[in-house]
Amino acid sequence: MTNKKALFILPHLMEKNGRLGIESISRINESISIFKENCFDFLITSGWNYRKDSKLMIGEVMAEYIIKNFKINRNKILIDNYSRDTVGDAFFVREQFVIPKNIFNLTIVTSDWHVERTKVIFKKFFKKNFNLNVIGSLSNKKNDDY
């Protein structure tokens, strides 16, 4: 089995009707250009139905948005519906996709204010020889805004 590469888009927010928030769309847009410029085997989205007023799962909403707007083949997209936060993102993506699918290169796209926190969390879940890269899409926020 050959080593695979994946690009993982961390979710942010969406409205109850499934309309993605500006941060989620910014992360997707940054990811798509990276995905198309490089030879990734998979694109990963994640997120549960975190809104009390909606049954929609943000990971699935993001995947559908990508398929509809960027014509990415559905069989290239992996969706995690278990994760509820960045720690969960690291754990569930490792357990569901990285280990079983032999992924040895993971690029994560989040917002610029979330990059350092994401690096710290993901490094706890992946071995030192694992190729991990975190990229921040531009936002108008700072980490201390949250």
Short mmCIF file of N, CA, C and O in Angstrom, two decimals:
data_model
loop_
_atom_site.label_atom_id
_atom_site.label_comp_id
_atom_site.label_asym_id
_atom_site.label_seq_id
_atom_site.Cartn_x
_atom_site.Cartn_y
_atom_site.Cartn_z
N MET A 1 0.84 -1.17 0.00
CA MET A 1 0.00 0.00 0.00
C MET A 1 0.89 1.25 0.00
O MET A 1 1.83 1.33 0.76
N THR A 2 0.60 2.18 -0.87
CA THR A 2 1.41 3.39 -0.96
C THR A 2 0.96 4.43 0.06
O THR A 2 -0.19 4.46 0.47
N ASN A 3 1.90 5.30 0.42
CA ASN A 3 1.59 6.40 1.33
C ASN A 3 0.72 7.43 0.62
O ASN A 3 0.96 7.77 -0.52
N LYS A 4 -0.27 7.92 1.32
CA LYS A 4 -1.23 8.85 0.74
C LYS A 4 -1.08 10.25 1.35
O LYS A 4 -0.53 10.41 2.43
N LYS A 5 -1.63 11.24 0.61
CA LYS A 5 -1.64 12.63 1.07
C LYS A 5 -3.10 13.07 1.19
O LYS A 5 -3.91 12.77 0.33
N ALA A 6 -3.38 13.83 2.26
CA ALA A 6 -4.74 14.35 2.44
C ALA A 6 -4.69 15.81 2.86
O ALA A 6 -3.76 16.26 3.52
N LEU A 7 -5.72 16.53 2.46
CA LEU A 7 -5.90 17.91 2.86
C LEU A 7 -7.16 17.98 3.72
O LEU A 7 -8.22 17.50 3.31
N PHE A 8 -7.02 18.51 4.91
CA PHE A 8 -8.10 18.52 5.89
C PHE A 8 -8.54 19.96 6.16
O PHE A 8 -7.74 20.80 6.56
N ILE A 9 -9.82 20.25 5.92
CA ILE A 9 -10.37 21.59 6.15
C ILE A 9 -11.10 21.58 7.49
O ILE A 9 -12.12 20.90 7.65
N LEU A 10 -10.59 22.34 8.45
CA LEU A 10 -11.28 22.44 9.72
C LEU A 10 -12.54 23.30 9.56
O LEU A 10 -12.50 24.34 8.90
N PRO A 11 -13.65 22.88 10.15
CA PRO A 11 -14.88 23.67 10.03
C PRO A 11 -14.86 24.86 10.97
O PRO A 11 -14.07 24.91 11.91
N HIS A 12 -15.74 25.81 10.71
CA HIS A 12 -15.92 26.92 11.65
C HIS A 12 -17.39 27.04 12.01
O HIS A 12 -17.84 26.40 12.93
N LEU A 13 -18.17 27.82 11.27
CA LEU A 13 -19.57 28.02 11.61
C LEU A 13 -20.47 27.91 10.38
O LEU A 13 -20.01 28.04 9.25
N MET A 14 -21.75 27.69 10.65
CA MET A 14 -22.77 27.74 9.61
C MET A 14 -24.08 28.20 10.24
O MET A 14 -24.27 28.11 11.45
N GLU A 15 -24.99 28.69 9.41
CA GLU A 15 -26.31 29.08 9.88
C GLU A 15 -27.21 27.85 9.98
O GLU A 15 -26.87 26.79 9.45
N LYS A 16 -28.35 27.98 10.61
CA LYS A 16 -29.22 26.82 10.83
C LYS A 16 -29.71 26.20 9.52
O LYS A 16 -29.97 25.01 9.47
N ASN A 17 -29.78 27.00 8.44
CA ASN A 17 -30.21 26.47 7.15
C ASN A 17 -29.08 25.83 6.36
O ASN A 17 -29.26 25.39 5.23
N GLY A 18 -27.87 25.78 6.93
CA GLY A 18 -26.74 25.17 6.26
C GLY A 18 -25.86 26.14 5.48
O GLY A 18 -24.88 25.73 4.87
N ARG A 19 -26.20 27.41 5.52
CA ARG A 19 -25.34 28.40 4.86
C ARG A 19 -24.06 28.54 5.68
O ARG A 19 -24.10 28.85 6.87
N LEU A 20 -22.95 28.29 5.03
CA LEU A 20 -21.66 28.33 5.71
C LEU A 20 -21.25 29.76 6.04
O LEU A 20 -21.47 30.68 5.25
N GLY A 21 -20.61 29.92 7.19
CA GLY A 21 -20.11 31.22 7.62
C GLY A 21 -18.88 31.63 6.81
O GLY A 21 -18.25 30.82 6.12
N ILE A 22 -18.52 32.89 6.92
CA ILE A 22 -17.42 33.46 6.14
C ILE A 22 -16.09 32.75 6.42
O ILE A 22 -15.29 32.55 5.52
N GLU A 23 -15.84 32.36 7.67
CA GLU A 23 -14.59 31.66 8.01
C GLU A 23 -14.56 30.27 7.36
O GLU A 23 -13.53 29.85 6.85
N SER A 24 -15.68 29.57 7.39
CA SER A 24 -15.74 28.24 6.77
C SER A 24 -15.50 28.36 5.26
O SER A 24 -14.73 27.57 4.68
N ILE A 25 -16.12 29.34 4.62
CA ILE A 25 -15.94 29.52 3.18
C ILE A 25 -14.51 29.95 2.86
O ILE A 25 -13.92 29.46 1.89
N SER A 26 -13.94 30.80 3.67
CA SER A 26 -12.55 31.22 3.46
C SER A 26 -11.61 30.01 3.55
O SER A 26 -10.69 29.86 2.73
N ARG A 27 -11.83 29.15 4.51
CA ARG A 27 -11.01 27.95 4.66
C ARG A 27 -11.18 27.03 3.45
O ARG A 27 -10.21 26.46 2.96
N ILE A 28 -12.40 26.89 2.98
CA ILE A 28 -12.66 26.06 1.80
C ILE A 28 -11.95 26.63 0.58
O ILE A 28 -11.27 25.91 -0.15
N ASN A 29 -12.11 27.93 0.34
CA ASN A 29 -11.49 28.55 -0.82
C ASN A 29 -9.97 28.38 -0.82
O ASN A 29 -9.37 28.06 -1.84
N GLU A 30 -9.35 28.59 0.33
CA GLU A 30 -7.90 28.40 0.46
C GLU A 30 -7.54 26.95 0.16
O GLU A 30 -6.58 26.66 -0.54
N SER A 31 -8.33 26.04 0.66
CA SER A 31 -8.07 24.60 0.50
C SER A 31 -8.17 24.14 -0.94
O SER A 31 -7.36 23.33 -1.40
N ILE A 32 -9.17 24.62 -1.65
CA ILE A 32 -9.40 24.17 -3.02
C ILE A 32 -8.21 24.53 -3.91
O ILE A 32 -7.76 23.71 -4.72
N SER A 33 -7.68 25.72 -3.77
CA SER A 33 -6.53 26.08 -4.60
C SER A 33 -5.33 25.19 -4.26
O SER A 33 -4.61 24.75 -5.15
N ILE A 34 -5.12 24.91 -2.99
CA ILE A 34 -4.01 24.02 -2.58
C ILE A 34 -4.27 22.60 -3.09
O ILE A 34 -3.36 21.94 -3.61
N PHE A 35 -5.49 22.13 -2.95
CA PHE A 35 -5.87 20.78 -3.38
C PHE A 35 -5.63 20.60 -4.88
O PHE A 35 -5.10 19.58 -5.32
N LYS A 36 -6.02 21.60 -5.66
CA LYS A 36 -5.88 21.50 -7.11
C LYS A 36 -4.44 21.64 -7.58
O LYS A 36 -4.06 21.09 -8.60
N GLU A 37 -3.61 22.38 -6.84
CA GLU A 37 -2.21 22.59 -7.22
C GLU A 37 -1.32 21.40 -6.85
O GLU A 37 -0.22 21.26 -7.38
N ASN A 38 -1.75 20.60 -5.93
CA ASN A 38 -0.97 19.46 -5.44
C ASN A 38 -1.72 18.17 -5.71
O ASN A 38 -2.91 18.18 -5.98
N CYS A 39 -1.04 17.09 -5.60
CA CYS A 39 -1.66 15.79 -5.88
C CYS A 39 -2.10 15.12 -4.59
O CYS A 39 -1.45 14.19 -4.11
N PHE A 40 -3.19 15.61 -4.02
CA PHE A 40 -3.73 15.00 -2.81
C PHE A 40 -4.63 13.83 -3.19
O PHE A 40 -5.36 13.89 -4.17
N ASP A 41 -4.58 12.80 -2.37
CA ASP A 41 -5.45 11.65 -2.58
C ASP A 41 -6.84 11.89 -2.03
O ASP A 41 -7.82 11.37 -2.55
N PHE A 42 -6.90 12.67 -0.94
CA PHE A 42 -8.18 12.90 -0.27
C PHE A 42 -8.32 14.34 0.19
O PHE A 42 -7.33 15.01 0.50
N LEU A 43 -9.57 14.77 0.30
CA LEU A 43 -9.93 16.03 0.92
C LEU A 43 -10.85 15.65 2.08
O LEU A 43 -11.79 14.87 1.88
N ILE A 44 -10.56 16.14 3.28
CA ILE A 44 -11.31 15.74 4.47
C ILE A 44 -12.07 16.93 5.03
O ILE A 44 -11.53 18.02 5.17
N THR A 45 -13.34 16.70 5.38
CA THR A 45 -14.13 17.67 6.12
C THR A 45 -14.58 17.01 7.41
O THR A 45 -14.60 15.79 7.52
N SER A 46 -14.93 17.83 8.39
CA SER A 46 -15.39 17.26 9.65
C SER A 46 -16.40 18.16 10.32
O SER A 46 -16.53 19.34 9.98
N GLY A 47 -17.09 17.61 11.27
CA GLY A 47 -18.01 18.39 12.08
C GLY A 47 -19.37 17.76 12.23
O GLY A 47 -19.91 17.17 11.31
N TRP A 48 -19.91 17.89 13.38
CA TRP A 48 -21.18 17.30 13.79
C TRP A 48 -22.31 18.31 13.64
O TRP A 48 -22.12 19.43 13.16
N ASN A 49 -23.50 17.92 14.06
CA ASN A 49 -24.65 18.83 14.04
C ASN A 49 -24.65 19.64 15.34
O ASN A 49 -25.44 19.42 16.23
N TYR A 50 -23.75 20.60 15.40
CA TYR A 50 -23.49 21.36 16.62
C TYR A 50 -24.58 22.37 16.97
O TYR A 50 -24.66 22.83 18.10
N ARG A 51 -25.43 22.70 16.03
CA ARG A 51 -26.48 23.70 16.28
C ARG A 51 -27.71 23.04 16.89
O ARG A 51 -28.19 22.04 16.37
N LYS A 52 -28.23 23.62 17.94
CA LYS A 52 -29.45 23.08 18.57
C LYS A 52 -30.68 23.28 17.68
O LYS A 52 -31.67 22.57 17.81
N ASP A 53 -30.60 24.23 16.75
CA ASP A 53 -31.74 24.53 15.88
C ASP A 53 -31.63 23.91 14.49
O ASP A 53 -32.36 24.28 13.58
N SER A 54 -30.71 22.95 14.32
CA SER A 54 -30.53 22.31 13.02
C SER A 54 -29.98 20.91 13.18
O SER A 54 -29.18 20.64 14.07
N LYS A 55 -30.41 20.01 12.31
CA LYS A 55 -29.88 18.64 12.32
C LYS A 55 -28.72 18.47 11.33
O LYS A 55 -28.16 17.40 11.20
N LEU A 56 -28.39 19.54 10.60
CA LEU A 56 -27.34 19.47 9.59
C LEU A 56 -25.96 19.33 10.24
O LEU A 56 -25.66 19.99 11.22
N MET A 57 -25.15 18.46 9.67
CA MET A 57 -23.78 18.27 10.13
C MET A 57 -22.85 19.11 9.28
O MET A 57 -22.84 18.97 8.05
N ILE A 58 -22.06 19.95 9.93
CA ILE A 58 -21.24 20.89 9.18
C ILE A 58 -20.23 20.19 8.27
O ILE A 58 -19.94 20.67 7.18
N GLY A 59 -19.72 19.04 8.66
CA GLY A 59 -18.80 18.30 7.79
C GLY A 59 -19.46 17.89 6.47
O GLY A 59 -18.86 17.99 5.41
N GLU A 60 -20.70 17.46 6.55
CA GLU A 60 -21.44 17.08 5.34
C GLU A 60 -21.81 18.31 4.51
O GLU A 60 -21.75 18.28 3.28
N VAL A 61 -22.21 19.40 5.17
CA VAL A 61 -22.55 20.63 4.46
C VAL A 61 -21.32 21.15 3.70
O VAL A 61 -21.43 21.55 2.54
N MET A 62 -20.16 21.12 4.34
CA MET A 62 -18.93 21.57 3.67
C MET A 62 -18.62 20.69 2.46
O MET A 62 -18.27 21.20 1.40
N ALA A 63 -18.74 19.39 2.62
CA ALA A 63 -18.48 18.47 1.50
C ALA A 63 -19.41 18.75 0.33
O ALA A 63 -18.97 18.81 -0.83
N GLU A 64 -20.69 18.93 0.60
CA GLU A 64 -21.65 19.22 -0.46
C GLU A 64 -21.36 20.56 -1.14
O GLU A 64 -21.48 20.69 -2.36
N TYR A 65 -20.96 21.54 -0.37
CA TYR A 65 -20.58 22.85 -0.92
C TYR A 65 -19.40 22.70 -1.88
O TYR A 65 -19.38 23.28 -2.96
N ILE A 66 -18.42 21.91 -1.49
CA ILE A 66 -17.23 21.68 -2.32
C ILE A 66 -17.60 20.96 -3.61
O ILE A 66 -17.16 21.34 -4.69
N ILE A 67 -18.40 19.92 -3.50
CA ILE A 67 -18.81 19.16 -4.69
C ILE A 67 -19.58 20.06 -5.66
O ILE A 67 -19.31 20.07 -6.86
N LYS A 68 -20.51 20.83 -5.13
CA LYS A 68 -21.36 21.68 -5.96
C LYS A 68 -20.59 22.83 -6.60
O LYS A 68 -20.76 23.12 -7.79
N ASN A 69 -19.72 23.49 -5.85
CA ASN A 69 -19.08 24.71 -6.31
C ASN A 69 -17.72 24.51 -6.96
O ASN A 69 -17.26 25.38 -7.70
N PHE A 70 -17.06 23.38 -6.69
CA PHE A 70 -15.70 23.19 -7.20
C PHE A 70 -15.52 21.91 -8.00
O PHE A 70 -14.43 21.58 -8.42
N LYS A 71 -16.60 21.16 -8.15
CA LYS A 71 -16.58 19.95 -8.98
C LYS A 71 -15.50 18.95 -8.56
O LYS A 71 -14.86 18.33 -9.38
N ILE A 72 -15.31 18.82 -7.25
CA ILE A 72 -14.39 17.81 -6.73
C ILE A 72 -15.16 16.49 -6.69
O ILE A 72 -16.30 16.44 -6.23
N ASN A 73 -14.54 15.43 -7.16
CA ASN A 73 -15.18 14.13 -7.20
C ASN A 73 -15.52 13.65 -5.78
O ASN A 73 -14.66 13.68 -4.89
N ARG A 74 -16.73 13.21 -5.57
CA ARG A 74 -17.21 12.77 -4.25
C ARG A 74 -16.34 11.66 -3.65
O ARG A 74 -16.17 11.60 -2.44
N ASN A 75 -15.79 10.80 -4.48
CA ASN A 75 -14.98 9.71 -3.92
C ASN A 75 -13.62 10.17 -3.40
O ASN A 75 -12.91 9.40 -2.79
N LYS A 76 -13.28 11.43 -3.61
CA LYS A 76 -12.03 12.00 -3.05
C LYS A 76 -12.26 12.64 -1.69
O LYS A 76 -11.32 13.01 -1.00
N ILE A 77 -13.54 12.79 -1.29
CA ILE A 77 -13.88 13.49 -0.05
C ILE A 77 -14.22 12.50 1.06
O ILE A 77 -15.07 11.63 0.90
N LEU A 78 -13.56 12.68 2.20
CA LEU A 78 -13.83 11.89 3.40
C LEU A 78 -14.48 12.81 4.42
O LEU A 78 -14.04 13.95 4.60
N ILE A 79 -15.52 12.34 5.10
CA ILE A 79 -16.25 13.17 6.05
C ILE A 79 -16.26 12.51 7.42
O ILE A 79 -16.64 11.36 7.56
N ASP A 80 -15.86 13.28 8.42
CA ASP A 80 -15.94 12.85 9.82
C ASP A 80 -17.10 13.60 10.47
O ASP A 80 -17.10 14.82 10.50
N ASN A 81 -18.08 12.87 10.98
CA ASN A 81 -19.22 13.49 11.66
C ASN A 81 -19.15 13.38 13.18
O ASN A 81 -20.10 13.76 13.86
N TYR A 82 -18.06 12.89 13.71
CA TYR A 82 -17.95 12.70 15.16
C TYR A 82 -17.31 13.89 15.88
O TYR A 82 -17.63 14.17 17.02
N SER A 83 -16.39 14.55 15.22
CA SER A 83 -15.62 15.59 15.87
C SER A 83 -16.48 16.78 16.30
O SER A 83 -17.37 17.21 15.57
N ARG A 84 -16.15 17.30 17.49
CA ARG A 84 -16.88 18.44 18.04
C ARG A 84 -15.97 19.64 18.28
O ARG A 84 -16.44 20.72 18.64
N ASP A 85 -14.66 19.44 18.12
CA ASP A 85 -13.70 20.53 18.34
C ASP A 85 -12.37 20.13 17.71
O ASP A 85 -12.25 19.06 17.11
N THR A 86 -11.36 20.96 17.86
CA THR A 86 -10.07 20.71 17.22
C THR A 86 -9.39 19.46 17.77
O THR A 86 -8.76 18.72 17.01
N VAL A 87 -9.52 19.22 19.05
CA VAL A 87 -8.95 17.99 19.64
C VAL A 87 -9.64 16.78 19.01
O VAL A 87 -8.99 15.82 18.60
N GLY A 88 -10.95 16.82 18.91
CA GLY A 88 -11.70 15.75 18.26
C GLY A 88 -11.32 15.59 16.80
O GLY A 88 -11.24 14.47 16.29
N ASP A 89 -11.09 16.73 16.11
CA ASP A 89 -10.64 16.66 14.72
C ASP A 89 -9.38 15.82 14.61
O ASP A 89 -9.29 14.92 13.77
N ALA A 90 -8.41 16.10 15.45
CA ALA A 90 -7.13 15.37 15.41
C ALA A 90 -7.35 13.89 15.71
O ALA A 90 -6.84 13.02 14.99
N PHE A 91 -8.08 13.59 16.76
CA PHE A 91 -8.30 12.20 17.16
C PHE A 91 -9.07 11.41 16.10
O PHE A 91 -8.63 10.36 15.64
N PHE A 92 -10.23 11.92 15.70
CA PHE A 92 -11.09 11.15 14.79
C PHE A 92 -10.50 11.03 13.38
O PHE A 92 -10.65 9.98 12.74
N VAL A 93 -9.85 12.05 12.90
CA VAL A 93 -9.23 11.96 11.57
C VAL A 93 -8.11 10.94 11.58
O VAL A 93 -7.95 10.16 10.65
N ARG A 94 -7.33 10.93 12.66
CA ARG A 94 -6.27 9.91 12.77
C ARG A 94 -6.87 8.51 12.79
O ARG A 94 -6.44 7.62 12.04
N GLU A 95 -7.87 8.29 13.62
CA GLU A 95 -8.45 6.96 13.79
C GLU A 95 -9.27 6.49 12.58
O GLU A 95 -9.20 5.32 12.22
N GLN A 96 -10.03 7.37 11.97
CA GLN A 96 -10.92 6.98 10.87
C GLN A 96 -10.25 6.96 9.51
O GLN A 96 -10.64 6.18 8.64
N PHE A 97 -9.28 7.86 9.31
CA PHE A 97 -8.75 8.03 7.95
C PHE A 97 -7.24 7.85 7.85
O PHE A 97 -6.76 7.10 7.01
N VAL A 98 -6.48 8.52 8.70
CA VAL A 98 -5.02 8.50 8.56
C VAL A 98 -4.47 7.08 8.72
O VAL A 98 -3.73 6.61 7.86
N ILE A 99 -4.83 6.41 9.78
CA ILE A 99 -4.31 5.06 10.01
C ILE A 99 -4.87 4.06 8.99
O ILE A 99 -4.10 3.40 8.29
N PRO A 100 -6.20 3.95 8.83
CA PRO A 100 -6.72 2.92 7.92
C PRO A 100 -6.40 3.16 6.44
O PRO A 100 -6.28 2.21 5.68
N LYS A 101 -6.24 4.41 6.03
CA LYS A 101 -6.01 4.70 4.62
C LYS A 101 -4.55 4.96 4.31
O LYS A 101 -4.20 5.36 3.20
N ASN A 102 -3.68 4.74 5.29
CA ASN A 102 -2.23 4.86 5.10
C ASN A 102 -1.82 6.28 4.66
O ASN A 102 -0.99 6.44 3.76
N ILE A 103 -2.40 7.27 5.30
CA ILE A 103 -2.05 8.66 5.01
C ILE A 103 -0.82 9.04 5.84
O ILE A 103 -0.83 8.87 7.06
N PHE A 104 0.21 9.52 5.17
CA PHE A 104 1.44 9.92 5.85
C PHE A 104 1.76 11.39 5.66
O PHE A 104 2.78 11.87 6.13
N ASN A 105 0.88 12.10 4.98
CA ASN A 105 1.08 13.52 4.74
C ASN A 105 -0.28 14.19 4.89
O ASN A 105 -1.19 13.91 4.13
N LEU A 106 -0.39 15.07 5.90
CA LEU A 106 -1.66 15.73 6.17
C LEU A 106 -1.44 17.24 6.20
O LEU A 106 -0.65 17.74 6.99
N THR A 107 -2.13 17.93 5.31
CA THR A 107 -2.13 19.39 5.31
C THR A 107 -3.47 19.84 5.87
O THR A 107 -4.52 19.40 5.40
N ILE A 108 -3.42 20.70 6.87
CA ILE A 108 -4.63 21.18 7.53
C ILE A 108 -4.81 22.65 7.18
O ILE A 108 -3.86 23.43 7.28
N VAL A 109 -6.02 23.01 6.81
CA VAL A 109 -6.33 24.42 6.55
C VAL A 109 -7.32 24.88 7.61
O VAL A 109 -8.37 24.27 7.81
N THR A 110 -6.95 25.96 8.28
CA THR A 110 -7.79 26.60 9.28
C THR A 110 -7.69 28.10 9.06
O THR A 110 -7.17 28.53 8.03
N SER A 111 -8.14 28.90 9.99
CA SER A 111 -7.98 30.34 9.88
C SER A 111 -6.64 30.76 10.45
O SER A 111 -6.08 30.07 11.31
N ASP A 112 -6.12 31.90 10.00
CA ASP A 112 -4.80 32.36 10.43
C ASP A 112 -4.69 32.47 11.95
O ASP A 112 -3.66 32.12 12.53
N TRP A 113 -5.73 32.89 12.63
CA TRP A 113 -5.70 33.04 14.08
C TRP A 113 -5.69 31.70 14.83
O TRP A 113 -5.43 31.64 16.02
N HIS A 114 -5.95 30.59 14.11
CA HIS A 114 -6.10 29.27 14.71
C HIS A 114 -4.92 28.34 14.40
O HIS A 114 -4.87 27.22 14.87
N VAL A 115 -3.95 28.82 13.63
CA VAL A 115 -2.84 27.97 13.16
C VAL A 115 -2.01 27.41 14.31
O VAL A 115 -1.76 26.21 14.38
N GLU A 116 -1.52 28.27 15.21
CA GLU A 116 -0.62 27.80 16.28
C GLU A 116 -1.31 26.80 17.20
O GLU A 116 -0.72 25.79 17.56
N ARG A 117 -2.54 27.07 17.56
CA ARG A 117 -3.30 26.14 18.41
C ARG A 117 -3.49 24.80 17.71
O ARG A 117 -3.34 23.74 18.31
N THR A 118 -3.79 24.85 16.43
CA THR A 118 -3.98 23.63 15.64
C THR A 118 -2.70 22.81 15.60
O THR A 118 -2.73 21.58 15.78
N LYS A 119 -1.56 23.47 15.38
CA LYS A 119 -0.27 22.75 15.36
C LYS A 119 -0.02 22.04 16.68
O LYS A 119 0.37 20.87 16.69
N VAL A 120 -0.22 22.74 17.79
CA VAL A 120 0.02 22.15 19.11
C VAL A 120 -0.85 20.91 19.31
O VAL A 120 -0.37 19.86 19.74
N ILE A 121 -2.12 21.03 18.99
CA ILE A 121 -3.06 19.91 19.19
C ILE A 121 -2.71 18.73 18.29
O ILE A 121 -2.61 17.59 18.76
N PHE A 122 -2.53 18.97 17.00
CA PHE A 122 -2.29 17.86 16.08
C PHE A 122 -0.95 17.18 16.34
O PHE A 122 -0.83 15.96 16.16
N LYS A 123 0.06 17.91 16.78
CA LYS A 123 1.36 17.30 17.07
C LYS A 123 1.26 16.30 18.23
O LYS A 123 2.04 15.37 18.32
N LYS A 124 0.29 16.48 19.10
CA LYS A 124 0.08 15.53 20.21
C LYS A 124 -0.47 14.19 19.71
O LYS A 124 -0.29 13.17 20.36
N PHE A 125 -1.13 14.19 18.57
CA PHE A 125 -1.79 12.98 18.06
C PHE A 125 -1.01 12.27 16.95
O PHE A 125 -1.38 11.17 16.58
N PHE A 126 0.03 12.90 16.43
CA PHE A 126 0.76 12.32 15.31
C PHE A 126 2.24 12.19 15.64
O PHE A 126 2.82 13.03 16.32
N LYS A 127 2.85 11.12 15.13
CA LYS A 127 4.26 10.85 15.38
C LYS A 127 5.15 11.93 14.78
O LYS A 127 4.77 12.60 13.81
N LYS A 128 6.33 12.06 15.32
CA LYS A 128 7.27 13.09 14.85
C LYS A 128 7.64 12.93 13.38
O LYS A 128 7.89 13.90 12.69
N ASN A 129 7.69 11.70 12.89
CA ASN A 129 8.07 11.48 11.49
C ASN A 129 6.89 11.63 10.52
O ASN A 129 7.04 11.48 9.32
N PHE A 130 5.71 11.96 11.05
CA PHE A 130 4.53 12.18 10.23
C PHE A 130 4.62 13.58 9.62
O PHE A 130 4.93 14.55 10.31
N ASN A 131 4.34 13.70 8.33
CA ASN A 131 4.42 14.99 7.64
C ASN A 131 3.12 15.77 7.87
O ASN A 131 2.09 15.46 7.28
N LEU A 132 3.19 16.78 8.73
CA LEU A 132 2.03 17.58 9.12
C LEU A 132 2.29 19.04 8.79
O LEU A 132 3.33 19.59 9.15
N ASN A 133 1.36 19.65 8.08
CA ASN A 133 1.49 21.04 7.66
C ASN A 133 0.18 21.76 7.98
O ASN A 133 -0.88 21.25 7.66
N VAL A 134 0.26 22.94 8.60
CA VAL A 134 -0.94 23.71 8.93
C VAL A 134 -0.85 25.05 8.22
O VAL A 134 0.13 25.77 8.34
N ILE A 135 -1.92 25.38 7.50
CA ILE A 135 -1.98 26.62 6.72
C ILE A 135 -3.17 27.43 7.21
O ILE A 135 -4.25 26.89 7.45
N GLY A 136 -2.98 28.74 7.33
CA GLY A 136 -4.05 29.62 7.77
C GLY A 136 -4.62 30.47 6.66
O GLY A 136 -3.87 31.14 5.95
N SER A 137 -5.93 30.43 6.49
CA SER A 137 -6.58 31.33 5.54
C SER A 137 -6.74 32.69 6.23
O SER A 137 -6.88 32.77 7.45
N LEU A 138 -6.72 33.73 5.44
CA LEU A 138 -6.82 35.08 5.99
C LEU A 138 -8.18 35.32 6.62
O LEU A 138 -9.21 34.92 6.09
N SER A 139 -8.16 35.98 7.77
CA SER A 139 -9.40 36.37 8.45
C SER A 139 -9.20 37.75 9.05
O SER A 139 -8.09 38.29 9.06
N ASN A 140 -10.26 38.29 9.59
CA ASN A 140 -10.19 39.60 10.25
C ASN A 140 -10.12 39.46 11.77
O ASN A 140 -10.26 40.43 12.48
N LYS A 141 -9.90 38.25 12.24
CA LYS A 141 -9.92 38.00 13.69
C LYS A 141 -8.54 37.66 14.19
O LYS A 141 -7.65 37.28 13.45
N LYS A 142 -8.40 37.76 15.52
CA LYS A 142 -7.18 37.35 16.20
C LYS A 142 -7.57 36.24 17.19
O LYS A 142 -8.71 36.17 17.62
N ASN A 143 -6.60 35.45 17.58
CA ASN A 143 -6.86 34.34 18.48
C ASN A 143 -7.51 34.81 19.78
O ASN A 143 -8.35 34.14 20.35
N ASP A 144 -7.13 35.99 20.28
CA ASP A 144 -7.68 36.46 21.54
C ASP A 144 -9.10 37.02 21.39
O ASP A 144 -9.72 37.40 22.37
N ASP A 145 -9.65 37.03 20.16
CA ASP A 145 -11.05 37.41 19.95
C ASP A 145 -11.99 36.29 20.38
O ASP A 145 -13.20 36.51 20.46
N TYR A 146 -11.47 35.10 20.65
CA TYR A 146 -12.32 33.95 20.95
C TYR A 146 -12.23 33.52 22.37
O TYR A 146 -11.51 33.40 23.11
#
